[in-house]
mmCIF file with all atom_site columns, C-alpha atoms in Angstrom:
data_model
loop_
_atom_site.group_PDB
_atom_site.id
_atom_site.type_symbol
_atom_site.label_atom_id
_atom_site.label_alt_id
_atom_site.label_comp_id
_atom_site.label_asym_id
_atom_site.label_entity_id
_atom_site.label_seq_id
_atom_site.pdbx_PDB_ins_code
_atom_site.Cartn_x
_atom_site.Cartn_y
_atom_site.Cartn_z
_atom_site.occupancy
_atom_site.B_iso_or_equiv
_atom_site.pdbx_formal_charge
_atom_site.auth_seq_id
_atom_site.auth_comp_id
_atom_site.auth_asym_id
_atom_site.auth_atom_id
_atom_site.pdbx_PDB_model_num
ATOM 1   C CA . UNK A 1 1   ? 15.489 -28.794 17.545 1.00 41.00 ? 1   UNK A CA 1
ATOM 2   C CA . UNK A 1 2   ? 19.149 -28.385 16.784 1.00 43.00 ? 2   UNK A CA 1
ATOM 3   C CA . UNK A 1 3   ? 21.517 -30.784 15.107 1.00 41.00 ? 3   UNK A CA 1
ATOM 4   C CA . UNK A 1 4   ? 24.537 -30.060 17.279 1.00 48.00 ? 4   UNK A CA 1
ATOM 5   C CA . UNK A 1 5   ? 26.401 -33.235 16.456 1.00 51.00 ? 5   UNK A CA 1
ATOM 6   C CA . UNK A 1 6   ? 23.428 -35.571 16.763 1.00 50.00 ? 6   UNK A CA 1
ATOM 7   C CA . UNK A 1 7   ? 22.255 -37.057 13.486 1.00 57.00 ? 7   UNK A CA 1
ATOM 8   C CA . UNK A 1 8   ? 19.122 -38.611 14.988 1.00 69.00 ? 8   UNK A CA 1
ATOM 9   C CA . UNK A 1 9   ? 16.846 -35.545 14.950 1.00 71.00 ? 9   UNK A CA 1
ATOM 10  C CA . UNK A 1 10  ? 17.845 -34.599 11.405 1.00 71.00 ? 10  UNK A CA 1
ATOM 11  C CA . UNK A 1 11  ? 17.309 -38.146 10.183 1.00 77.00 ? 11  UNK A CA 1
ATOM 12  C CA . UNK A 1 12  ? 13.921 -38.226 11.913 1.00 78.00 ? 12  UNK A CA 1
ATOM 13  C CA . UNK A 1 13  ? 12.939 -34.987 10.173 1.00 75.00 ? 13  UNK A CA 1
ATOM 14  C CA . UNK A 1 14  ? 13.962 -36.420 6.826  1.00 78.00 ? 14  UNK A CA 1
ATOM 15  C CA . UNK A 1 15  ? 11.923 -39.605 7.428  1.00 81.00 ? 15  UNK A CA 1
ATOM 16  C CA . UNK A 1 16  ? 8.874  -37.563 8.412  1.00 79.00 ? 16  UNK A CA 1
ATOM 17  C CA . UNK A 1 17  ? 9.294  -35.350 5.367  1.00 78.00 ? 17  UNK A CA 1
ATOM 18  C CA . UNK A 1 18  ? 9.481  -38.380 3.088  1.00 80.00 ? 18  UNK A CA 1
ATOM 19  C CA . UNK A 1 19  ? 6.325  -39.887 4.634  1.00 80.00 ? 19  UNK A CA 1
ATOM 20  C CA . UNK A 1 20  ? 4.437  -36.600 4.351  1.00 77.00 ? 20  UNK A CA 1
ATOM 21  C CA . UNK A 1 21  ? 5.508  -36.265 0.721  1.00 77.00 ? 21  UNK A CA 1
ATOM 22  C CA . UNK A 1 22  ? 4.149  -39.722 -0.040 1.00 77.00 ? 22  UNK A CA 1
ATOM 23  C CA . UNK A 1 23  ? 0.861  -38.893 1.641  1.00 74.00 ? 23  UNK A CA 1
ATOM 24  C CA . UNK A 1 24  ? 0.549  -35.684 -0.355 1.00 71.00 ? 24  UNK A CA 1
ATOM 25  C CA . UNK A 1 25  ? 1.001  -37.663 -3.601 1.00 75.00 ? 25  UNK A CA 1
ATOM 26  C CA . UNK A 1 26  ? -1.370 -40.503 -2.587 1.00 76.00 ? 26  UNK A CA 1
ATOM 27  C CA . UNK A 1 27  ? -4.384 -40.646 -4.892 1.00 74.00 ? 27  UNK A CA 1
ATOM 28  C CA . UNK A 1 28  ? -6.516 -42.261 -2.174 1.00 79.00 ? 28  UNK A CA 1
ATOM 29  C CA . UNK A 1 29  ? -6.023 -39.392 0.266  1.00 77.00 ? 29  UNK A CA 1
ATOM 30  C CA . UNK A 1 30  ? -8.798 -36.869 0.783  1.00 82.00 ? 30  UNK A CA 1
ATOM 31  C CA . UNK A 1 31  ? -8.370 -33.224 -0.105 1.00 84.00 ? 31  UNK A CA 1
ATOM 32  C CA . UNK A 1 32  ? -8.141 -32.243 3.571  1.00 84.00 ? 32  UNK A CA 1
ATOM 33  C CA . UNK A 1 33  ? -5.394 -34.834 4.152  1.00 82.00 ? 33  UNK A CA 1
ATOM 34  C CA . UNK A 1 34  ? -3.452 -33.517 1.171  1.00 80.00 ? 34  UNK A CA 1
ATOM 35  C CA . UNK A 1 35  ? -3.729 -29.936 2.423  1.00 83.00 ? 35  UNK A CA 1
ATOM 36  C CA . UNK A 1 36  ? -2.607 -30.945 5.908  1.00 82.00 ? 36  UNK A CA 1
ATOM 37  C CA . UNK A 1 37  ? 0.289  -32.945 4.452  1.00 81.00 ? 37  UNK A CA 1
ATOM 38  C CA . UNK A 1 38  ? 1.369  -29.989 2.327  1.00 81.00 ? 38  UNK A CA 1
ATOM 39  C CA . UNK A 1 39  ? 1.302  -27.675 5.359  1.00 84.00 ? 39  UNK A CA 1
ATOM 40  C CA . UNK A 1 40  ? 3.300  -30.116 7.480  1.00 82.00 ? 40  UNK A CA 1
ATOM 41  C CA . UNK A 1 41  ? 5.751  -30.626 4.627  1.00 81.00 ? 41  UNK A CA 1
ATOM 42  C CA . UNK A 1 42  ? 6.407  -26.883 4.436  1.00 85.00 ? 42  UNK A CA 1
ATOM 43  C CA . UNK A 1 43  ? 7.000  -26.715 8.211  1.00 84.00 ? 43  UNK A CA 1
ATOM 44  C CA . UNK A 1 44  ? 9.354  -29.716 8.157  1.00 78.00 ? 44  UNK A CA 1
ATOM 45  C CA . UNK A 1 45  ? 11.333 -28.306 5.240  1.00 80.00 ? 45  UNK A CA 1
ATOM 46  C CA . UNK A 1 46  ? 11.724 -25.067 7.189  1.00 84.00 ? 46  UNK A CA 1
ATOM 47  C CA . UNK A 1 47  ? 12.987 -26.981 10.246 1.00 78.00 ? 47  UNK A CA 1
ATOM 48  C CA . UNK A 1 48  ? 15.487 -28.858 8.067  1.00 73.00 ? 48  UNK A CA 1
ATOM 49  C CA . UNK A 1 49  ? 16.782 -25.581 6.634  1.00 76.00 ? 49  UNK A CA 1
ATOM 50  C CA . UNK A 1 50  ? 17.172 -24.218 10.164 1.00 77.00 ? 50  UNK A CA 1
ATOM 51  C CA . UNK A 1 51  ? 19.194 -27.236 11.331 1.00 69.00 ? 51  UNK A CA 1
ATOM 52  C CA . UNK A 1 52  ? 21.604 -26.880 8.435  1.00 66.00 ? 52  UNK A CA 1
ATOM 53  C CA . UNK A 1 53  ? 23.992 -29.456 7.060  1.00 61.00 ? 53  UNK A CA 1
ATOM 54  C CA . UNK A 1 54  ? 25.118 -32.473 9.102  1.00 62.00 ? 54  UNK A CA 1
ATOM 55  C CA . UNK A 1 55  ? 27.948 -31.742 11.506 1.00 64.00 ? 55  UNK A CA 1
ATOM 56  C CA . UNK A 1 56  ? 30.276 -34.166 9.747  1.00 68.00 ? 56  UNK A CA 1
ATOM 57  C CA . UNK A 1 57  ? 31.186 -35.920 12.984 1.00 70.00 ? 57  UNK A CA 1
ATOM 58  C CA . UNK A 1 58  ? 31.443 -39.659 13.582 1.00 71.00 ? 58  UNK A CA 1
ATOM 59  C CA . UNK A 1 59  ? 27.659 -40.191 13.484 1.00 71.00 ? 59  UNK A CA 1
ATOM 60  C CA . UNK A 1 60  ? 27.442 -38.947 9.918  1.00 74.00 ? 60  UNK A CA 1
ATOM 61  C CA . UNK A 1 61  ? 30.318 -41.177 8.899  1.00 76.00 ? 61  UNK A CA 1
ATOM 62  C CA . UNK A 1 62  ? 28.739 -44.161 10.680 1.00 77.00 ? 62  UNK A CA 1
ATOM 63  C CA . UNK A 1 63  ? 25.481 -43.522 8.825  1.00 74.00 ? 63  UNK A CA 1
ATOM 64  C CA . UNK A 1 64  ? 27.283 -43.439 5.484  1.00 77.00 ? 64  UNK A CA 1
ATOM 65  C CA . UNK A 1 65  ? 29.140 -46.643 6.373  1.00 80.00 ? 65  UNK A CA 1
ATOM 66  C CA . UNK A 1 66  ? 25.821 -48.323 7.187  1.00 78.00 ? 66  UNK A CA 1
ATOM 67  C CA . UNK A 1 67  ? 24.362 -47.224 3.863  1.00 77.00 ? 67  UNK A CA 1
ATOM 68  C CA . UNK A 1 68  ? 27.416 -48.545 2.047  1.00 80.00 ? 68  UNK A CA 1
ATOM 69  C CA . UNK A 1 69  ? 27.197 -51.883 3.902  1.00 80.00 ? 69  UNK A CA 1
ATOM 70  C CA . UNK A 1 70  ? 23.523 -52.210 2.996  1.00 78.00 ? 70  UNK A CA 1
ATOM 71  C CA . UNK A 1 71  ? 24.343 -51.745 -0.686 1.00 79.00 ? 71  UNK A CA 1
ATOM 72  C CA . UNK A 1 72  ? 27.169 -54.300 -0.484 1.00 78.00 ? 72  UNK A CA 1
ATOM 73  C CA . UNK A 1 73  ? 24.854 -56.845 1.155  1.00 75.00 ? 73  UNK A CA 1
ATOM 74  C CA . UNK A 1 74  ? 22.471 -56.812 -1.780 1.00 75.00 ? 74  UNK A CA 1
ATOM 75  C CA . UNK A 1 75  ? 23.052 -59.870 -3.883 1.00 63.00 ? 75  UNK A CA 1
ATOM 76  C CA . UNK A 1 76  ? 24.044 -59.463 -7.493 1.00 66.00 ? 76  UNK A CA 1
ATOM 77  C CA . UNK A 1 77  ? 23.370 -63.090 -8.366 1.00 65.00 ? 77  UNK A CA 1
ATOM 78  C CA . UNK A 1 78  ? 19.958 -63.922 -9.807 1.00 61.00 ? 78  UNK A CA 1
ATOM 79  C CA . UNK A 1 79  ? 17.379 -65.223 -7.373 1.00 62.00 ? 79  UNK A CA 1
ATOM 80  C CA . UNK A 1 80  ? 16.609 -68.933 -7.390 1.00 59.00 ? 80  UNK A CA 1
ATOM 81  C CA . UNK A 1 81  ? 13.436 -69.958 -9.131 1.00 60.00 ? 81  UNK A CA 1
ATOM 82  C CA . UNK A 1 82  ? 10.440 -70.584 -6.927 1.00 64.00 ? 82  UNK A CA 1
ATOM 83  C CA . UNK A 1 83  ? 9.192  -74.116 -6.667 1.00 65.00 ? 83  UNK A CA 1
ATOM 84  C CA . UNK A 1 84  ? 12.567 -75.805 -6.906 1.00 70.00 ? 84  UNK A CA 1
ATOM 85  C CA . UNK A 1 85  ? 12.323 -79.224 -5.237 1.00 75.00 ? 85  UNK A CA 1
ATOM 86  C CA . UNK A 1 86  ? 15.542 -78.679 -3.288 1.00 78.00 ? 86  UNK A CA 1
ATOM 87  C CA . UNK A 1 87  ? 14.008 -75.652 -1.518 1.00 76.00 ? 87  UNK A CA 1
ATOM 88  C CA . UNK A 1 88  ? 11.093 -77.764 -0.367 1.00 80.00 ? 88  UNK A CA 1
ATOM 89  C CA . UNK A 1 89  ? 13.384 -80.601 0.708  1.00 85.00 ? 89  UNK A CA 1
ATOM 90  C CA . UNK A 1 90  ? 15.531 -78.203 2.730  1.00 84.00 ? 90  UNK A CA 1
ATOM 91  C CA . UNK A 1 91  ? 12.502 -76.707 4.488  1.00 85.00 ? 91  UNK A CA 1
ATOM 92  C CA . UNK A 1 92  ? 11.153 -80.169 5.236  1.00 88.00 ? 92  UNK A CA 1
ATOM 93  C CA . UNK A 1 93  ? 14.524 -81.253 6.610  1.00 90.00 ? 93  UNK A CA 1
ATOM 94  C CA . UNK A 1 94  ? 14.730 -78.217 8.873  1.00 90.00 ? 94  UNK A CA 1
ATOM 95  C CA . UNK A 1 95  ? 11.211 -78.813 10.183 1.00 90.00 ? 95  UNK A CA 1
ATOM 96  C CA . UNK A 1 96  ? 11.957 -82.475 10.876 1.00 92.00 ? 96  UNK A CA 1
ATOM 97  C CA . UNK A 1 97  ? 15.206 -81.558 12.630 1.00 91.00 ? 97  UNK A CA 1
ATOM 98  C CA . UNK A 1 98  ? 13.457 -79.007 14.852 1.00 89.00 ? 98  UNK A CA 1
ATOM 99  C CA . UNK A 1 99  ? 10.729 -81.476 15.692 1.00 90.00 ? 99  UNK A CA 1
ATOM 100 C CA . UNK A 1 100 ? 13.252 -84.203 16.515 1.00 88.00 ? 100 UNK A CA 1
ATOM 101 C CA . UNK A 1 101 ? 15.190 -81.851 18.780 1.00 87.00 ? 101 UNK A CA 1
ATOM 102 C CA . UNK A 1 102 ? 12.037 -80.902 20.689 1.00 86.00 ? 102 UNK A CA 1
ATOM 103 C CA . UNK A 1 103 ? 10.955 -84.528 20.925 1.00 86.00 ? 103 UNK A CA 1
ATOM 104 C CA . UNK A 1 104 ? 14.358 -85.747 22.134 1.00 83.00 ? 104 UNK A CA 1
ATOM 105 C CA . UNK A 1 105 ? 14.648 -83.166 24.932 1.00 76.00 ? 105 UNK A CA 1
#
């Protein structure tokens, strides 16, 4: 598998490596699962070393832009408290509106 300008295979390898690493650290996993995870992790790390660094083309830049946009989207304002009566009133109003629309059609 080569990363000749396509970021998909490299990203897939990184996701697999992360999942395998979590399995290897899982306390509920059996000894055989941990050994298998460690072996797969070594093979995936080798494949990542063989593919090298990202090509630096538009796909890498698009990935970085997506990561940046995800960070921007995260709200910095504190979350509203649960159980606020206005939340319940809004949900009730939306449900009534949907029901009325279905009934009136």
